[in-house]
Short mmCIF file of C-alpha atoms in Angstrom, two decimals:
data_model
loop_
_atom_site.label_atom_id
_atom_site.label_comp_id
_atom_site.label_asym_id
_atom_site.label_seq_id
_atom_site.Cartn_x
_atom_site.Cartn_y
_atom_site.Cartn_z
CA UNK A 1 33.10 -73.28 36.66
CA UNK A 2 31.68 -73.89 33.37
CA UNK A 3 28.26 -72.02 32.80
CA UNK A 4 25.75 -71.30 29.49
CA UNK A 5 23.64 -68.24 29.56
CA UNK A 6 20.07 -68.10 27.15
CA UNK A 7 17.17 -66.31 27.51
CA UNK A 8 14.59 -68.28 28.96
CA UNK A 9 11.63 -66.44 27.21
CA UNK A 10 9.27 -67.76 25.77
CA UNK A 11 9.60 -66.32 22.43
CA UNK A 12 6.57 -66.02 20.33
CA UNK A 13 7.01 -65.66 16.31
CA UNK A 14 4.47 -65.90 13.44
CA UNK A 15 5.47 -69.01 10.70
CA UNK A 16 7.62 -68.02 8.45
CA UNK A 17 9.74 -65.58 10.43
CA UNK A 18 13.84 -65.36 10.94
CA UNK A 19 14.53 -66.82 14.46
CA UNK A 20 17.53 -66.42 16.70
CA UNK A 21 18.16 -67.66 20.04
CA UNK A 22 21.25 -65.97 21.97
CA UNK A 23 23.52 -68.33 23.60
CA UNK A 24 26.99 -67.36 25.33
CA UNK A 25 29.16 -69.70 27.49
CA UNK A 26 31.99 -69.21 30.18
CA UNK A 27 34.58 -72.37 30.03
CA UNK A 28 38.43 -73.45 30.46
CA UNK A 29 39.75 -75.04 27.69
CA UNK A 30 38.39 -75.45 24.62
CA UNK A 31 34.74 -76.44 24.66
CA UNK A 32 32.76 -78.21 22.32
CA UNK A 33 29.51 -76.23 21.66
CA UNK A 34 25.74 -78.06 21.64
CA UNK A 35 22.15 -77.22 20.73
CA UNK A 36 19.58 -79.93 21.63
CA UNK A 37 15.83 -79.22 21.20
CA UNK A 38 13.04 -80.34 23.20
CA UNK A 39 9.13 -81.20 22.01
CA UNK A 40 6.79 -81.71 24.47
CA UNK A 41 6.78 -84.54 26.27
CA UNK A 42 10.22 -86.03 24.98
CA UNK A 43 13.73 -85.78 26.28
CA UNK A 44 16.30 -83.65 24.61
CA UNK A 45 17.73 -84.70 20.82
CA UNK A 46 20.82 -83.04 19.42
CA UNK A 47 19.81 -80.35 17.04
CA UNK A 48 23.36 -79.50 15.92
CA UNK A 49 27.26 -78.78 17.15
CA UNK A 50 30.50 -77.27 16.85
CA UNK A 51 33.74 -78.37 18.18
CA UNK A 52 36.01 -75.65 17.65
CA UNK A 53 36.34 -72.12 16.75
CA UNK A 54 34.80 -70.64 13.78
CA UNK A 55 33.18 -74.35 12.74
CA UNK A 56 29.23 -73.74 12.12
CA UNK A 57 26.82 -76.65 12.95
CA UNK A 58 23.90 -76.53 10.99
CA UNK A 59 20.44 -79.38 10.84
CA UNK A 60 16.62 -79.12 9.87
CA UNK A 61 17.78 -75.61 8.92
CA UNK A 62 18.97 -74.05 11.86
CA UNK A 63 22.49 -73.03 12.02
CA UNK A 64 25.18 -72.06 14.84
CA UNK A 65 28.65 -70.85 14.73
CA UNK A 66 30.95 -71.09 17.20
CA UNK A 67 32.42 -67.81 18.20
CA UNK A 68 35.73 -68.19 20.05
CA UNK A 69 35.70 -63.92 20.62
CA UNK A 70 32.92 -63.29 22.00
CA UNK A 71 32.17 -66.72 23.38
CA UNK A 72 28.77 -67.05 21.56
CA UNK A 73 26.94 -69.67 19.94
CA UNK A 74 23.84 -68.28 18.69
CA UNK A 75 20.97 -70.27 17.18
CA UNK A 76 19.38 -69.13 13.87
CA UNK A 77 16.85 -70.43 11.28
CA UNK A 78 15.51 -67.66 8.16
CA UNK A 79 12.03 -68.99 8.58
CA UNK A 80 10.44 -71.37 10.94
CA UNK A 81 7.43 -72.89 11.16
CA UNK A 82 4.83 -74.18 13.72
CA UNK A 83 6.36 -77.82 13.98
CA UNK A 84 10.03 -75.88 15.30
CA UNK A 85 7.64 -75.21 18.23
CA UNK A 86 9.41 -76.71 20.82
CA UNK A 87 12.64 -76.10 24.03
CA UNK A 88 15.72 -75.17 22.73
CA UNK A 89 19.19 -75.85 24.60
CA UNK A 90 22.13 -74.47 24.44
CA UNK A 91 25.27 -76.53 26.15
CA UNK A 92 28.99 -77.07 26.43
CA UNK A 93 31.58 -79.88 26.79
CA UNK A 94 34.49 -79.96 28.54
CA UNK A 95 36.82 -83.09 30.27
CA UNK A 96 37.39 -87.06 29.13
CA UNK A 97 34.07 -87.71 30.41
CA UNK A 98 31.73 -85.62 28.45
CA UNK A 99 30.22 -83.79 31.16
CA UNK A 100 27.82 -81.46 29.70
CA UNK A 101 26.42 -77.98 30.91
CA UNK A 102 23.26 -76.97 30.17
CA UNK A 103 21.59 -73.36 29.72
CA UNK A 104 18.15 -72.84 30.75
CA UNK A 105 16.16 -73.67 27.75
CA UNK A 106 14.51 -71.38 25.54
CA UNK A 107 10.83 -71.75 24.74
CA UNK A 108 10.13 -71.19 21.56
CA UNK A 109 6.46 -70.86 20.20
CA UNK A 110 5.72 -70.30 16.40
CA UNK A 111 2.12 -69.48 15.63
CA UNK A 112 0.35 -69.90 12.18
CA UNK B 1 17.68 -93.47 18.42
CA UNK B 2 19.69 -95.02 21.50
CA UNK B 3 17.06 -97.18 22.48
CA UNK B 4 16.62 -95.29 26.34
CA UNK B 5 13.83 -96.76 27.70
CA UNK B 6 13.15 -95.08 31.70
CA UNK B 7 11.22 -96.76 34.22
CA UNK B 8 8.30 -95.68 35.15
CA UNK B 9 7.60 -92.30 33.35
CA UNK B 10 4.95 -91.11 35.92
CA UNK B 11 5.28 -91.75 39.79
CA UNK B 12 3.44 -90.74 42.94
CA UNK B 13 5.20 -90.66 45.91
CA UNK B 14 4.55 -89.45 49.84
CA UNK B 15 7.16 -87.20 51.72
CA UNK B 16 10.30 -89.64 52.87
CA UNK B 17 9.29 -92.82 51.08
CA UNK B 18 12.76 -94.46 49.34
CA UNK B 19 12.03 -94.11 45.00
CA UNK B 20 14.45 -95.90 42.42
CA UNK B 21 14.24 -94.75 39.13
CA UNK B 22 15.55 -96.80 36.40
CA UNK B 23 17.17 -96.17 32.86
CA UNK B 24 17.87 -99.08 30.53
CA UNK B 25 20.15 -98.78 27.41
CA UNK B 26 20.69 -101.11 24.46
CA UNK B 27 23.70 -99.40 23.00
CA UNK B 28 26.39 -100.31 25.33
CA UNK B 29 26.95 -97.04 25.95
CA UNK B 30 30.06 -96.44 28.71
CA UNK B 31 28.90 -92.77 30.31
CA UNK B 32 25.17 -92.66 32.14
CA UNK B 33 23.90 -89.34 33.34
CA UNK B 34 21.21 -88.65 35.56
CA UNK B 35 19.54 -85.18 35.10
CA UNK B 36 17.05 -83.23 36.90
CA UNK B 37 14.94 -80.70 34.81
CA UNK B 38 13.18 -77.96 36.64
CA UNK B 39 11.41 -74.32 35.50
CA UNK B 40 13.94 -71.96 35.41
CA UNK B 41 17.31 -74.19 36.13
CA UNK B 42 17.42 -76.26 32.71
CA UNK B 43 19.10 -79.62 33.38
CA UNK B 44 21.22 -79.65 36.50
CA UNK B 45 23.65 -83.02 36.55
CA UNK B 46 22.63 -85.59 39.48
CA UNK B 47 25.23 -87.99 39.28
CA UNK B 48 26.92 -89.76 36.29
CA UNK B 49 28.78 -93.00 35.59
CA UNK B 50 31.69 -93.80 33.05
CA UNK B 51 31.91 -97.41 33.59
CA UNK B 52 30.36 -101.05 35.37
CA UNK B 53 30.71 -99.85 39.34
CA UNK B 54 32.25 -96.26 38.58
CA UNK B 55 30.30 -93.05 39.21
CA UNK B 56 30.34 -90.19 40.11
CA UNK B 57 28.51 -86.92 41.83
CA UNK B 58 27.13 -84.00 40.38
CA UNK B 59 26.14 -80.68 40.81
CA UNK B 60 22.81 -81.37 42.54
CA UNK B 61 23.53 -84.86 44.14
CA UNK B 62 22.35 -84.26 48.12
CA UNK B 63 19.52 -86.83 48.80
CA UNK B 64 20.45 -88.94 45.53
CA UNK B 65 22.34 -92.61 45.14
CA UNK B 66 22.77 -94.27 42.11
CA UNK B 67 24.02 -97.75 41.10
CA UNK B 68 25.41 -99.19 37.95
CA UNK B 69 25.55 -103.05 38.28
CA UNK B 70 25.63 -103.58 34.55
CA UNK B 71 26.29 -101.92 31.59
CA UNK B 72 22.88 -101.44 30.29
CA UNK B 73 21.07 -100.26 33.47
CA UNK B 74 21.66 -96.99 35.75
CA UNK B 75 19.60 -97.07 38.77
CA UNK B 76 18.81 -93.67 40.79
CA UNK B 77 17.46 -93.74 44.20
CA UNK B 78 15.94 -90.99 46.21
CA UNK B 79 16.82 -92.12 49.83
CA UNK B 80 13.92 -90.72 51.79
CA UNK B 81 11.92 -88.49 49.22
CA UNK B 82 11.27 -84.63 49.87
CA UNK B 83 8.85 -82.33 47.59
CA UNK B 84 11.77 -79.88 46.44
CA UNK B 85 12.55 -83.45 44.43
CA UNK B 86 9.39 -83.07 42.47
CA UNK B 87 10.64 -82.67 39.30
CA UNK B 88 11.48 -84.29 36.02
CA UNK B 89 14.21 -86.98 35.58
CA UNK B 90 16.03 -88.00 32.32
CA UNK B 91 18.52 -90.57 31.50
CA UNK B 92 21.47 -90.01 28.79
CA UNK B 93 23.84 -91.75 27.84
CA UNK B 94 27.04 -91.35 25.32
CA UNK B 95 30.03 -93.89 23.97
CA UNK B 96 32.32 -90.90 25.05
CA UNK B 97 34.44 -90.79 22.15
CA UNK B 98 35.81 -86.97 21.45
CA UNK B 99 32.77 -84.97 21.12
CA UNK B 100 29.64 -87.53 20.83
CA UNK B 101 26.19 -85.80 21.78
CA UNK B 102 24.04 -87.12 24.83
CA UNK B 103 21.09 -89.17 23.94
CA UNK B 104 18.10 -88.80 26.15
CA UNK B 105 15.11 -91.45 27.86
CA UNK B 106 12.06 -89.68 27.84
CA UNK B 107 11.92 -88.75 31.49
CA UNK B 108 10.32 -89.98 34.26
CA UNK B 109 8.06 -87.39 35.67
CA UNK B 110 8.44 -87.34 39.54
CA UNK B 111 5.41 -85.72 42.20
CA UNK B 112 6.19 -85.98 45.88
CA UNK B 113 3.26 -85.38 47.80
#
């Protein structure tokens, strides 16, 4: 079946430094490609996407791009800051009905 | 955002009462998910529902019912509640054209004692 592979960490960076998350996916078809974050306390919002090879989503930014090769989809940002504190997921979509799969979550925490 | 509004977001419960969670959406969204969130297994799909009457298990759907009456509500029910279903619940929903994100409720934070 369909699975997405992060680290769970948490990953601990001073302001101000480059960020990236690794995400990689196993899927039939064609997926669309997902990050959502997650602050504390909230349910998930969509951070950005990417619906087919080579696209890259990009928000707030961060910036993804959708590796058809070597099935990746890795989260980056050149320098975040204390509010990017937060749970960042990386997920897939395949079939009429949207049915997403999730990875793990990565805990991000970004100190001053 | 989607205007998900989950019912209640905190709840107490004793080993193998019944609980029914509730999620309540002004958008008129078709699909409703129901998704677990636990340490170390992200977001695991309970059951889902792509229309009035039509759902649909997921992966993690033993000990869970749900019930979609109307359009705007999803109901989940935890038959006869068990602590390994201590956990956090959220509610999304989507319109389900070709690639349109979930939108989360804020969760409903679930202790069985």
């Amino acid at each position: 079946g369909d699975s997405v592979t992060q680290m769970e960490g948490p990953v601990t960076l001073s302001e101000e430094a480059f960020l990236t998350i690794n995400c990689t996916y196993t899927a039939t078809g064609y997926p669309s490609l997902f990050w959502y974050v997650q602050y504390p306390g909230e349910g998930l919002q969509l951070l950005l996407k990417a619906t087919k090879a080579d696209d890259k989503g990009s928000n707030k930014g961060f910036e993804a791009t959708y590796r058809k090769e070597t099935t990746s989809f890795h989260l980056e940002k050149g320098s975040v800051q204390v509010s990017d504190s937060a749970v960042y997921f990386c997920a897939l979509a395949t079939g009429g009905y949207q049915k997403v799969t999730f990875g793990i979550g990565t805990k991000l925490q970004v100190i001053p | 955002d989607a205007g998900i509004t989950q019912s209640p977001r905190h709840k107490v419960t004793e080993t193998g009462t019944p609980v029914t969670l509730r999620c309540h959406q002004t958008e008129n969204h078709r699909y409703m998910y129901w998704y677990r969130q636990d340490p170390g297994h992200g977001l695991r799909l309970i059951h889902y529902s792509y229309g009035v009457k039509d759902t649909d298990k997921g992966e993690v759907s033993d000990g869970y019912s749900v019930s979609r009456s109307k359009t705007e509500d999803f109901l989940l029910t935890l038959e006869s509640a068990t602590s390994s279903q201590t956990s956090v619940y959220f509610c999304a929903t989507t319109g389900g054209y070709d690639n349109s994100p979930l939108h989360f409720g804020n969760g409903t934070r679930l202790t069985v004692t």
